[in-house]
């Protein structure tokens, strides 16, 4: 066989091989062997690799190159403990969360995305599935389905959107659970004012999106102004001033969480967020949130969160640790949006554990990246009812192992 025949054979093999494995490192190993045996030269190996990759890319539909897929699996041990005097001294659960989705980059600044997730439909802030049912198959739900358009300096997103923290808002997870995927439309605009980056964010979300003889469309309106400025080479300040209001008739749409008064209180809280980031040592972030419900005439209308975080667990070998204190009076915010893990006995009634509002306590959390795509986390929450409905303190421990792909 001639040298050119060998070259053509190598090209055909590599093109076929790339169809099953597009990792350049695998092709390089095969070419290296051929160079070592003197079948082809190093220059020819380079040319073959480039030609094979080009033919592979040209043979694929355009949507393949625009689509990015990713997912994660979290395995969790969840333990809640309270004094035996409450008649519910301990609860242990093994749980998992699985999410898988993708985004497609389209032309003209358009992007679309989707995500499927485990969990149920009763709690809008949780995609956990408790392991039970004797090996029966579990449900899988549509968690996101959205489109994004970049219109100059304005970004518009609509559909079943990603969580607030992913789209430009600067909102505390204590007030807006990290698993919530709101349904509606939002817009984000940012501009530079001297050394300050200023952002304007607005959203209208539908609790019910149908208007007929039996019901009306019910909305939640959310707005925030954010500012970010670099104070020095090693420090940054983030500020946010926001508010939301929810149609009172829509407050009974879900009942997963508790704490709010049942006396017809409306919810239009205003919240101020601040965070100071320091690039010293492993990195330090000091942050806080203050919130007050403008529709409540009672005294249970205020909440605050303050905390400090060290490090940042992003790559293998990195770690982070966080201490946080939270206090949310019963009517400070709408209880359905708050962190679904932060609960206490007495949040609703004595001897009953619930998450939502009327809760205060501490969060201590540590994370460590075992590999770039494997994280271990341990969280301890020490809580009690904010108004003393139940005078027992509670301890909740969550041990997580998270795999990202």
PDB file of N, CA and C in Angstrom, residues 292-359:
ATOM      1  N   UNK A 292     -38.810  44.256  54.744  1.00  0.00           N
ATOM      2  CA  UNK A 292     -39.971  44.726  55.488  1.00  0.00           C
ATOM      3  C   UNK A 292     -41.188  44.687  54.579  1.00  0.00           C
ATOM      4  N   UNK A 293     -42.270  44.085  55.054  1.00  0.00           N
ATOM      5  CA  UNK A 293     -43.500  43.954  54.280  1.00  0.00           C
ATOM      6  C   UNK A 293     -44.336  45.219  54.429  1.00  0.00           C
ATOM      7  N   UNK A 294     -44.546  45.922  53.312  1.00  0.00           N
ATOM      8  CA  UNK A 294     -45.244  47.195  53.332  1.00  0.00           C
ATOM      9  C   UNK A 294     -46.761  47.048  53.479  1.00  0.00           C
ATOM     10  N   UNK A 295     -47.284  45.840  53.298  1.00  0.00           N
ATOM     11  CA  UNK A 295     -48.737  45.639  53.389  1.00  0.00           C
ATOM     12  C   UNK A 295     -49.185  45.165  54.756  1.00  0.00           C
ATOM     13  N   UNK A 296     -48.263  44.843  55.640  1.00  0.00           N
ATOM     14  CA  UNK A 296     -48.636  44.320  56.939  1.00  0.00           C
ATOM     15  C   UNK A 296     -48.740  45.457  57.950  1.00  0.00           C
ATOM     16  N   UNK A 297     -49.876  45.531  58.627  1.00  0.00           N
ATOM     17  CA  UNK A 297     -50.059  46.532  59.667  1.00  0.00           C
ATOM     18  C   UNK A 297     -49.715  45.988  61.045  1.00  0.00           C
ATOM     19  N   UNK A 298     -49.405  44.714  61.101  1.00  0.00           N
ATOM     20  CA  UNK A 298     -49.052  44.076  62.365  1.00  0.00           C
ATOM     21  C   UNK A 298     -47.563  44.288  62.642  1.00  0.00           C
ATOM     22  N   UNK A 299     -47.077  43.682  63.712  1.00  0.00           N
ATOM     23  CA  UNK A 299     -45.665  43.839  64.089  1.00  0.00           C
ATOM     24  C   UNK A 299     -44.791  42.730  63.529  1.00  0.00           C
ATOM     25  N   UNK A 300     -45.373  41.741  62.866  1.00  0.00           N
ATOM     26  CA  UNK A 300     -44.611  40.596  62.374  1.00  0.00           C
ATOM     27  C   UNK A 300     -44.248  40.775  60.903  1.00  0.00           C
ATOM     28  N   UNK A 301     -43.642  41.917  60.563  1.00  0.00           N
ATOM     29  CA  UNK A 301     -43.462  42.272  59.162  1.00  0.00           C
ATOM     30  C   UNK A 301     -42.016  42.431  58.735  1.00  0.00           C
ATOM     31  N   UNK A 302     -41.056  41.991  59.553  1.00  0.00           N
ATOM     32  CA  UNK A 302     -39.653  42.288  59.298  1.00  0.00           C
ATOM     33  C   UNK A 302     -38.800  41.022  59.312  1.00  0.00           C
ATOM     34  N   UNK A 303     -37.715  41.052  58.544  1.00  0.00           N
ATOM     35  CA  UNK A 303     -36.760  39.951  58.567  1.00  0.00           C
ATOM     36  C   UNK A 303     -35.377  40.428  58.185  1.00  0.00           C
ATOM     37  N   UNK A 304     -34.376  39.659  58.552  1.00  0.00           N
ATOM     38  CA  UNK A 304     -33.013  39.994  58.142  1.00  0.00           C
ATOM     39  C   UNK A 304     -32.167  38.736  58.076  1.00  0.00           C
ATOM     40  N   UNK A 305     -31.164  38.810  57.228  1.00  0.00           N
ATOM     41  CA  UNK A 305     -30.195  37.719  57.040  1.00  0.00           C
ATOM     42  C   UNK A 305     -28.810  38.340  57.035  1.00  0.00           C
ATOM     43  N   UNK A 306     -27.875  37.756  57.741  1.00  0.00           N
ATOM     44  CA  UNK A 306     -26.496  38.220  57.704  1.00  0.00           C
ATOM     45  C   UNK A 306     -25.573  37.019  57.736  1.00  0.00           C
ATOM     46  N   UNK A 307     -24.442  37.125  57.044  1.00  0.00           N
ATOM     47  CA  UNK A 307     -23.552  35.972  56.994  1.00  0.00           C
ATOM     48  C   UNK A 307     -22.168  36.319  56.495  1.00  0.00           C
ATOM     49  N   UNK A 308     -21.279  35.331  56.586  1.00  0.00           N
ATOM     50  CA  UNK A 308     -19.916  35.472  56.089  1.00  0.00           C
ATOM     51  C   UNK A 308     -19.504  34.145  55.458  1.00  0.00           C
ATOM     52  N   UNK A 309     -18.833  34.237  54.313  1.00  0.00           N
ATOM     53  CA  UNK A 309     -18.392  33.037  53.591  1.00  0.00           C
ATOM     54  C   UNK A 309     -16.908  33.142  53.294  1.00  0.00           C
ATOM     55  N   UNK A 310     -16.192  32.032  53.510  1.00  0.00           N
ATOM     56  CA  UNK A 310     -14.771  31.951  53.209  1.00  0.00           C
ATOM     57  C   UNK A 310     -14.555  30.959  52.068  1.00  0.00           C
ATOM     58  N   UNK A 311     -13.675  31.298  51.136  1.00  0.00           N
ATOM     59  CA  UNK A 311     -13.322  30.385  50.063  1.00  0.00           C
ATOM     60  C   UNK A 311     -14.383  30.288  48.990  1.00  0.00           C
ATOM     61  N   UNK A 312     -14.084  29.448  47.987  1.00  0.00           N
ATOM     62  CA  UNK A 312     -15.005  29.223  46.880  1.00  0.00           C
ATOM     63  C   UNK A 312     -14.730  27.858  46.280  1.00  0.00           C
ATOM     64  N   UNK A 313     -15.662  26.934  46.441  1.00  0.00           N
ATOM     65  CA  UNK A 313     -15.485  25.558  45.974  1.00  0.00           C
ATOM     66  C   UNK A 313     -15.930  25.436  44.529  1.00  0.00           C
ATOM     67  N   UNK A 314     -14.995  25.627  43.589  1.00  0.00           N
ATOM     68  CA  UNK A 314     -15.292  25.560  42.162  1.00  0.00           C
ATOM     69  C   UNK A 314     -14.508  24.459  41.447  1.00  0.00           C
ATOM     70  N   UNK A 315     -13.249  24.246  41.862  1.00  0.00           N
ATOM     71  CA  UNK A 315     -12.388  23.265  41.211  1.00  0.00           C
ATOM     72  C   UNK A 315     -11.850  22.272  42.234  1.00  0.00           C
ATOM     73  N   UNK A 316     -11.316  21.174  41.751  1.00  0.00           N
ATOM     74  CA  UNK A 316     -10.816  20.108  42.619  1.00  0.00           C
ATOM     75  C   UNK A 316      -9.849  20.662  43.656  1.00  0.00           C
ATOM     76  N   UNK A 317     -10.054  20.276  44.921  1.00  0.00           N
ATOM     77  CA  UNK A 317      -9.192  20.708  45.995  1.00  0.00           C
ATOM     78  C   UNK A 317      -9.616  21.993  46.670  1.00  0.00           C
ATOM     79  N   UNK A 318     -10.573  22.737  46.076  1.00  0.00           N
ATOM     80  CA  UNK A 318     -11.026  23.991  46.671  1.00  0.00           C
ATOM     81  C   UNK A 318     -12.137  23.732  47.692  1.00  0.00           C
ATOM     82  N   UNK A 319     -12.269  24.633  48.653  1.00  0.00           N
ATOM     83  CA  UNK A 319     -13.258  24.498  49.712  1.00  0.00           C
ATOM     84  C   UNK A 319     -13.929  25.852  49.984  1.00  0.00           C
ATOM     85  N   UNK A 320     -15.045  25.801  50.683  1.00  0.00           N
ATOM     86  CA  UNK A 320     -15.682  27.012  51.161  1.00  0.00           C
ATOM     87  C   UNK A 320     -16.447  26.696  52.448  1.00  0.00           C
ATOM     88  N   UNK A 321     -16.596  27.712  53.290  1.00  0.00           N
ATOM     89  CA  UNK A 321     -17.317  27.563  54.553  1.00  0.00           C
ATOM     90  C   UNK A 321     -18.173  28.802  54.762  1.00  0.00           C
ATOM     91  N   UNK A 322     -19.383  28.607  55.302  1.00  0.00           N
ATOM     92  CA  UNK A 322     -20.320  29.705  55.464  1.00  0.00           C
ATOM     93  C   UNK A 322     -20.987  29.649  56.828  1.00  0.00           C
ATOM     94  N   UNK A 323     -21.115  30.832  57.446  1.00  0.00           N
ATOM     95  CA  UNK A 323     -21.947  30.979  58.648  1.00  0.00           C
ATOM     96  C   UNK A 323     -22.998  32.038  58.353  1.00  0.00           C
ATOM     97  N   UNK A 324     -24.252  31.748  58.703  1.00  0.00           N
ATOM     98  CA  UNK A 324     -25.342  32.666  58.388  1.00  0.00           C
ATOM     99  C   UNK A 324     -26.376  32.658  59.496  1.00  0.00           C
ATOM    100  N   UNK A 325     -26.915  33.831  59.814  1.00  0.00           N
ATOM    101  CA  UNK A 325     -28.034  33.935  60.758  1.00  0.00           C
ATOM    102  C   UNK A 325     -29.232  34.520  60.022  1.00  0.00           C
ATOM    103  N   UNK A 326     -30.409  33.922  60.267  1.00  0.00           N
ATOM    104  CA  UNK A 326     -31.633  34.377  59.620  1.00  0.00           C
ATOM    105  C   UNK A 326     -32.735  34.577  60.651  1.00  0.00           C
ATOM    106  N   UNK A 327     -33.542  35.581  60.424  1.00  0.00           N
ATOM    107  CA  UNK A 327     -34.730  35.806  61.239  1.00  0.00           C
ATOM    108  C   UNK A 327     -35.829  36.350  60.341  1.00  0.00           C
ATOM    109  N   UNK A 328     -36.905  35.586  60.195  1.00  0.00           N
ATOM    110  CA  UNK A 328     -38.030  35.986  59.355  1.00  0.00           C
ATOM    111  C   UNK A 328     -39.304  35.954  60.185  1.00  0.00           C
ATOM    112  N   UNK A 329     -39.853  37.136  60.478  1.00  0.00           N
ATOM    113  CA  UNK A 329     -41.126  37.178  61.180  1.00  0.00           C
ATOM    114  C   UNK A 329     -42.227  36.626  60.289  1.00  0.00           C
ATOM    115  N   UNK A 330     -43.343  36.284  60.892  1.00  0.00           N
ATOM    116  CA  UNK A 330     -44.382  35.515  60.198  1.00  0.00           C
ATOM    117  C   UNK A 330     -44.839  36.155  58.891  1.00  0.00           C
ATOM    118  N   UNK A 331     -44.966  37.486  58.857  1.00  0.00           N
ATOM    119  CA  UNK A 331     -45.505  38.141  57.666  1.00  0.00           C
ATOM    120  C   UNK A 331     -44.485  39.038  56.978  1.00  0.00           C
ATOM    121  N   UNK A 332     -43.207  38.742  57.153  1.00  0.00           N
ATOM    122  CA  UNK A 332     -42.163  39.540  56.495  1.00  0.00           C
ATOM    123  C   UNK A 332     -42.216  39.378  54.987  1.00  0.00           C
ATOM    124  N   UNK A 333     -42.435  38.150  54.513  1.00  0.00           N
ATOM    125  CA  UNK A 333     -42.504  37.833  53.082  1.00  0.00           C
ATOM    126  C   UNK A 333     -43.535  36.734  52.884  1.00  0.00           C
ATOM    127  N   UNK A 334     -43.852  36.458  51.634  1.00  0.00           N
ATOM    128  CA  UNK A 334     -44.737  35.337  51.316  1.00  0.00           C
ATOM    129  C   UNK A 334     -43.987  34.050  51.599  1.00  0.00           C
ATOM    130  N   UNK A 335     -44.536  33.199  52.455  1.00  0.00           N
ATOM    131  CA  UNK A 335     -43.810  32.019  52.913  1.00  0.00           C
ATOM    132  C   UNK A 335     -43.507  31.018  51.801  1.00  0.00           C
ATOM    133  N   UNK A 336     -44.279  31.018  50.712  1.00  0.00           N
ATOM    134  CA  UNK A 336     -44.070  30.022  49.656  1.00  0.00           C
ATOM    135  C   UNK A 336     -42.750  30.185  48.911  1.00  0.00           C
ATOM    136  N   UNK A 337     -42.145  31.370  48.946  1.00  0.00           N
ATOM    137  CA  UNK A 337     -40.931  31.609  48.166  1.00  0.00           C
ATOM    138  C   UNK A 337     -39.651  31.335  48.947  1.00  0.00           C
ATOM    139  N   UNK A 338     -39.737  31.183  50.258  1.00  0.00           N
ATOM    140  CA  UNK A 338     -38.541  31.103  51.086  1.00  0.00           C
ATOM    141  C   UNK A 338     -37.827  29.762  50.952  1.00  0.00           C
ATOM    142  N   UNK A 339     -36.622  29.688  51.525  1.00  0.00           N
ATOM    143  CA  UNK A 339     -35.790  28.489  51.497  1.00  0.00           C
ATOM    144  C   UNK A 339     -36.553  27.307  52.085  1.00  0.00           C
ATOM    145  N   UNK A 340     -36.743  26.256  51.291  1.00  0.00           N
ATOM    146  CA  UNK A 340     -37.557  25.116  51.715  1.00  0.00           C
ATOM    147  C   UNK A 340     -36.864  24.241  52.746  1.00  0.00           C
ATOM    148  N   UNK A 341     -35.559  24.412  52.960  1.00  0.00           N
ATOM    149  CA  UNK A 341     -34.833  23.587  53.928  1.00  0.00           C
ATOM    150  C   UNK A 341     -34.788  24.207  55.320  1.00  0.00           C
ATOM    151  N   UNK A 342     -35.037  25.512  55.422  1.00  0.00           N
ATOM    152  CA  UNK A 342     -34.865  26.231  56.681  1.00  0.00           C
ATOM    153  C   UNK A 342     -36.187  26.243  57.433  1.00  0.00           C
ATOM    154  N   UNK A 343     -36.372  25.301  58.341  1.00  0.00           N
ATOM    155  CA  UNK A 343     -37.631  25.171  59.054  1.00  0.00           C
ATOM    156  C   UNK A 343     -37.434  24.981  60.538  1.00  0.00           C
ATOM    157  N   UNK A 344     -38.568  24.916  61.258  1.00  0.00           N
ATOM    158  CA  UNK A 344     -38.522  24.735  62.704  1.00  0.00           C
ATOM    159  C   UNK A 344     -39.861  24.212  63.197  1.00  0.00           C
ATOM    160  N   UNK A 345     -39.849  23.577  64.361  1.00  0.00           N
ATOM    161  CA  UNK A 345     -41.093  23.265  65.041  1.00  0.00           C
ATOM    162  C   UNK A 345     -41.677  24.569  65.551  1.00  0.00           C
ATOM    163  N   UNK A 346     -42.971  24.772  65.318  1.00  0.00           N
ATOM    164  CA  UNK A 346     -43.628  25.987  65.758  1.00  0.00           C
ATOM    165  C   UNK A 346     -43.729  27.055  64.697  1.00  0.00           C
ATOM    166  N   UNK A 347     -43.201  26.815  63.492  1.00  0.00           N
ATOM    167  CA  UNK A 347     -43.326  27.813  62.423  1.00  0.00           C
ATOM    168  C   UNK A 347     -44.794  28.087  62.120  1.00  0.00           C
ATOM    169  N   UNK A 348     -45.618  27.034  62.191  1.00  0.00           N
ATOM    170  CA  UNK A 348     -47.058  27.203  62.015  1.00  0.00           C
ATOM    171  C   UNK A 348     -47.776  27.001  63.343  1.00  0.00           C
ATOM    172  N   UNK A 349     -47.670  25.825  63.907  1.00  0.00           N
ATOM    173  CA  UNK A 349     -48.266  25.520  65.210  1.00  0.00           C
ATOM    174  C   UNK A 349     -47.263  24.712  66.024  1.00  0.00           C
ATOM    175  N   UNK A 350     -47.428  24.718  67.317  1.00  0.00           N
ATOM    176  CA  UNK A 350     -46.532  23.979  68.195  1.00  0.00           C
ATOM    177  C   UNK A 350     -46.548  22.494  67.849  1.00  0.00           C
ATOM    178  N   UNK A 351     -45.388  21.856  68.020  1.00  0.00           N
ATOM    179  CA  UNK A 351     -45.224  20.413  67.785  1.00  0.00           C
ATOM    180  C   UNK A 351     -45.326  20.028  66.317  1.00  0.00           C
ATOM    181  N   UNK A 352     -45.272  21.005  65.419  1.00  0.00           N
ATOM    182  CA  UNK A 352     -45.339  20.721  63.984  1.00  0.00           C
ATOM    183  C   UNK A 352     -44.164  21.387  63.287  1.00  0.00           C
ATOM    184  N   UNK A 353     -43.363  20.602  62.551  1.00  0.00           N
ATOM    185  CA  UNK A 353     -42.189  21.132  61.857  1.00  0.00           C
ATOM    186  C   UNK A 353     -42.606  21.674  60.499  1.00  0.00           C
ATOM    187  N   UNK A 354     -42.107  22.865  60.154  1.00  0.00           N
ATOM    188  CA  UNK A 354     -42.418  23.437  58.853  1.00  0.00           C
ATOM    189  C   UNK A 354     -41.382  24.454  58.446  1.00  0.00           C
ATOM    190  N   UNK A 355     -41.235  24.655  57.152  1.00  0.00           N
ATOM    191  CA  UNK A 355     -40.346  25.684  56.621  1.00  0.00           C
ATOM    192  C   UNK A 355     -41.196  26.828  56.111  1.00  0.00           C
ATOM    193  N   UNK A 356     -40.586  28.015  56.006  1.00  0.00           N
ATOM    194  CA  UNK A 356     -41.310  29.181  55.534  1.00  0.00           C
ATOM    195  C   UNK A 356     -40.891  30.404  56.304  1.00  0.00           C
ATOM    196  N   UNK A 357     -41.860  31.049  56.963  1.00  0.00           N
ATOM    197  CA  UNK A 357     -41.571  32.210  57.801  1.00  0.00           C
ATOM    198  C   UNK A 357     -41.842  31.846  59.261  1.00  0.00           C
ATOM    199  N   UNK A 358     -41.718  32.838  60.156  1.00  0.00           N
ATOM    200  CA  UNK A 358     -41.782  32.607  61.602  1.00  0.00           C
ATOM    201  C   UNK A 358     -40.689  31.629  62.027  1.00  0.00           C
ATOM    202  N   UNK A 359     -39.500  31.813  61.462  1.00  0.00           N
ATOM    203  CA  UNK A 359     -38.356  30.956  61.753  1.00  0.00           C
ATOM    204  C   UNK A 359     -37.127  31.837  61.948  1.00  0.00           C
TER     205      UNK A 359
END
